[in-house]
Amino acid sequence: MLPLLSKIVTFFLSPANWILVIALLFLIGKPGNWKRRYGIVLVTITLLFTNPALFYFCLQSWQPAFVPATGKFEAVILPGGLSSYDKNGQGYFGQAADRFIQAAKLVHSGVAEKVIVTGGNGFLNRKLPPEADFVKTELIQNGISPAIIFTENKSRNTKENASFTKSLIDSLKMRGPFILVTSAMHMRRCESEFNKVGIRITRHCANYEVTNGFQQWYDWIWPDFSLLEKWNRLNKEIVGWLVSKL
């Protein structure tokens, strides 16, 4: 019930959906004060949610700051969402591939002794292989021994990543400590779900989309319509985090 609630709320919070609805109201509205108001609201919302400076500020406030890993960990936990498959069933890494790089570095540097990969088939095409199987193969090709890689390949979302990983950890009698690698935008929600099932983790953020760098002057005035999709992802993370607290 809660995952469904999260999806419904995220849908209604989508700036792209707001723009679409208001644009339709503007097009079908009769000339007059209401049509003029719809036009003003449409322009205002579009300019706000395509403004790079505003998005950068909000995302930077949301994502945790990067903290280098120190100490020793029994395992690094690597959730899915970093790869996909083409129509021929060939796996490939997506824009979140930095998760894989960071997890592999933690093992190669001796910070983590083992790797736990969690992620099943969350794709629309249910015939595709589990994501964890592809990631395990790539880790082995990256020089990591299969003897220290453990996979959970049934989960379909972050909540199941956490609960199924908990079952795997218990069955292996692992005691931790554990370090969690996921995208900076996703970390708060992912950490909350893992804490909820009793897995205490140390954050290791990857795939930062916004860094504390110098903003160009045109970021304040020049719209970027690709941000509408990023706002959807950010809203999804915030809503999912709030739902995980219920």
C-alpha positions in Angstrom: 0.0 0.0 0.0 2.8 2.5 0.9 4.8 2.0 -2.3 1.5 2.6 -4.3 0.9 5.8 -2.2 4.4 6.9 -3.0 3.9 6.5 -6.7 0.6 8.4 -6.6 2.0 11.3 -4.7 5.0 11.5 -6.9 2.8 11.6 -10.0 0.8 14.5 -8.7 4.0 16.3 -7.7 5.6 16.1 -11.2 6.2 19.6 -12.6 5.9 18.1 -16.1 2.4 17.0 -15.3 1.5 20.4 -13.9 2.8 22.1 -17.0 0.8 19.7 -19.2 -2.5 20.2 -17.3 -2.2 24.0 -17.2 -1.2 24.1 -20.9 -4.4 22.1 -21.7 -6.5 24.4 -19.6 -5.0 27.4 -21.4 -5.6 25.9 -24.8 -9.3 24.9 -24.2 -10.1 28.0 -22.1 -12.2 30.8 -23.5 -10.6 34.2 -24.0 -10.8 36.2 -20.8 -9.3 36.6 -17.3 -9.0 32.9 -16.6 -7.2 32.2 -19.8 -4.8 35.0 -19.0 -4.3 33.6 -15.5 -3.6 30.1 -16.9 -1.0 31.7 -19.2 0.7 33.5 -16.4 0.8 30.4 -14.2 2.0 28.3 -17.1 4.9 30.6 -17.8 5.8 31.0 -14.1 5.9 27.2 -13.4 7.8 26.5 -16.6 10.5 29.1 -15.8 10.8 27.9 -12.2 11.2 24.2 -12.9 13.5 24.7 -15.8 15.8 27.0 -13.9 19.2 25.3 -13.3 20.2 27.4 -10.4 17.0 26.6 -8.5 17.4 22.9 -9.2 21.1 22.9 -8.2 20.3 24.5 -4.9 17.5 22.1 -4.0 19.5 19.0 -5.0 22.6 20.1 -3.2 20.5 20.7 -0.1 19.1 17.2 -0.4 22.1 15.0 -1.3 24.5 14.1 1.5 28.1 15.5 1.4 30.7 13.1 0.3 32.8 11.6 3.1 35.7 9.4 2.2 35.5 5.9 3.6 37.7 5.1 6.5 38.2 1.9 8.5 37.4 -1.7 7.6 34.0 -3.1 6.6 32.8 -6.7 6.3 31.0 -5.9 3.1 30.0 -3.2 0.7 26.3 -3.3 -0.2 25.6 -2.3 -3.8 21.8 -1.9 -4.7 20.5 -2.1 -8.3 19.5 0.7 -10.5 22.9 1.2 -12.2 22.5 -1.0 -15.2 20.0 -2.2 -17.7 19.6 -4.5 -20.7 19.1 -3.9 -24.4 16.5 -5.7 -26.6 18.9 -8.6 -27.1 19.4 -9.1 -23.4 22.9 -7.6 -23.3 23.6 -5.8 -20.1 25.1 -2.3 -20.0 25.8 0.3 -17.4 23.7 3.5 -17.2 24.3 7.0 -15.9 24.6 5.6 -12.3 27.7 3.5 -13.3 29.8 5.4 -10.7 28.1 3.2 -8.1 29.9 0.2 -9.6 33.2 2.0 -9.8 33.0 3.2 -6.1 32.1 -0.3 -4.8 34.9 -2.0 -6.8 37.4 0.6 -5.4 36.3 -0.1 -1.9 37.1 -3.8 -2.4 40.4 -3.3 -4.3 41.6 -0.8 -1.7 40.9 -3.3 1.2 38.2 -1.1 2.8 35.6 -3.8 2.2 36.2 -7.5 2.4 33.1 -8.7 0.5 30.4 -7.4 -1.9 26.7 -7.8 -1.5 24.8 -7.0 -4.8 21.1 -6.6 -4.4 18.7 -6.2 -7.3 16.4 -8.5 -9.3 14.2 -7.7 -12.3 12.6 -4.3 -11.8 12.2 -3.9 -15.6 8.9 -3.8 -17.5 10.2 -6.8 -19.5 10.0 -9.7 -16.9 11.9 -12.0 -19.2 15.2 -10.1 -18.7 17.8 -11.5 -16.3 18.1 -10.1 -12.8 20.4 -7.1 -12.5 22.5 -8.5 -9.7 23.6 -11.4 -12.0 24.9 -8.9 -14.6 26.7 -6.8 -11.9 28.3 -9.9 -10.4 29.7 -10.9 -13.8 31.1 -7.4 -14.3 32.7 -7.4 -10.8 34.4 -10.7 -11.6 35.7 -9.3 -14.8 37.0 -6.3 -12.8 39.2 -8.6 -10.9 37.1 -9.3 -7.8 37.0 -13.0 -6.7 33.6 -14.6 -7.0 34.2 -16.2 -3.6 33.6 -12.8 -1.9 30.6 -11.7 -4.1 27.1 -12.5 -2.7 23.9 -11.7 -4.7 20.3 -11.2 -3.9 18.4 -11.2 -7.2 14.7 -11.2 -6.3 14.1 -7.6 -5.2 12.2 -5.2 -7.4 12.5 -1.9 -5.5 14.5 -0.2 -2.7 12.3 -1.5 0.1 12.8 -5.1 -1.1 16.6 -4.4 -1.6 16.7 -3.8 2.1 14.5 -6.6 3.4 15.9 -9.3 1.1 19.5 -8.2 1.9 18.7 -8.5 5.6 17.6 -12.1 5.0 20.8 -12.8 3.0 23.0 -11.2 5.7 21.3 -13.2 8.4 21.7 -16.5 6.5 25.4 -15.8 6.0 25.8 -14.8 9.7 27.4 -11.5 8.7 27.8 -9.1 11.6 29.0 -6.0 9.8 29.9 -3.2 9.7 28.5 -2.5 6.3 29.1 0.4 3.9 26.3 1.3 1.4 27.1 2.6 -2.1 24.4 4.3 -4.0 23.7 7.6 -5.9 23.8 10.8 -3.8 20.3 11.6 -4.8 19.1 8.1 -3.7 21.1 7.8 -0.5 18.7 9.2 2.1 15.8 7.0 1.0 18.0 3.9 0.6 19.7 4.4 4.0 16.3 4.8 5.6 15.0 1.5 4.2 18.1 -0.4 5.3 18.0 1.2 8.8 14.3 0.2 9.0 15.1 -3.5 8.6 17.9 -3.3 11.1 21.0 -2.9 8.9 23.1 -0.1 10.1 25.3 1.3 7.3 27.9 3.9 6.6 27.2 6.1 3.7 29.4 6.1 0.6 27.7 8.4 -2.0 28.4 8.1 -5.7 27.1 9.6 -8.9 26.9 13.2 -7.8 24.8 15.1 -10.3 25.5 18.4 -8.6 28.7 19.4 -6.8 29.6 22.4 -4.8 31.1 24.2 -7.8 30.9 27.6 -9.3 27.6 28.4 -11.0 27.6 30.2 -14.3 25.6 33.5 -14.6 23.3 32.0 -17.3 22.2 29.2 -14.9 20.0 31.8 -13.3 18.2 32.9 -16.5 18.5 30.3 -19.2 16.0 27.5 -19.0 16.9 23.8 -19.2 13.9 21.6 -20.1 15.9 18.4 -19.3 15.5 19.4 -15.6 11.8 18.3 -15.6 12.9 14.7 -15.6 15.4 15.3 -12.8 12.8 17.1 -10.7 10.6 13.9 -11.1 13.5 11.8 -9.8 14.2 14.2 -6.9 10.5 14.3 -5.9 10.4 10.5 -6.0 13.3 10.3 -3.6 11.9 12.8 -1.2 8.4 11.2 -1.2 9.9 7.7 -0.9 12.0 8.9 2.0 9.0 10.3 3.8 6.9 7.2 3.2 9.8 5.0 4.6 9.4 6.9 7.8 5.8 5.9 8.2 
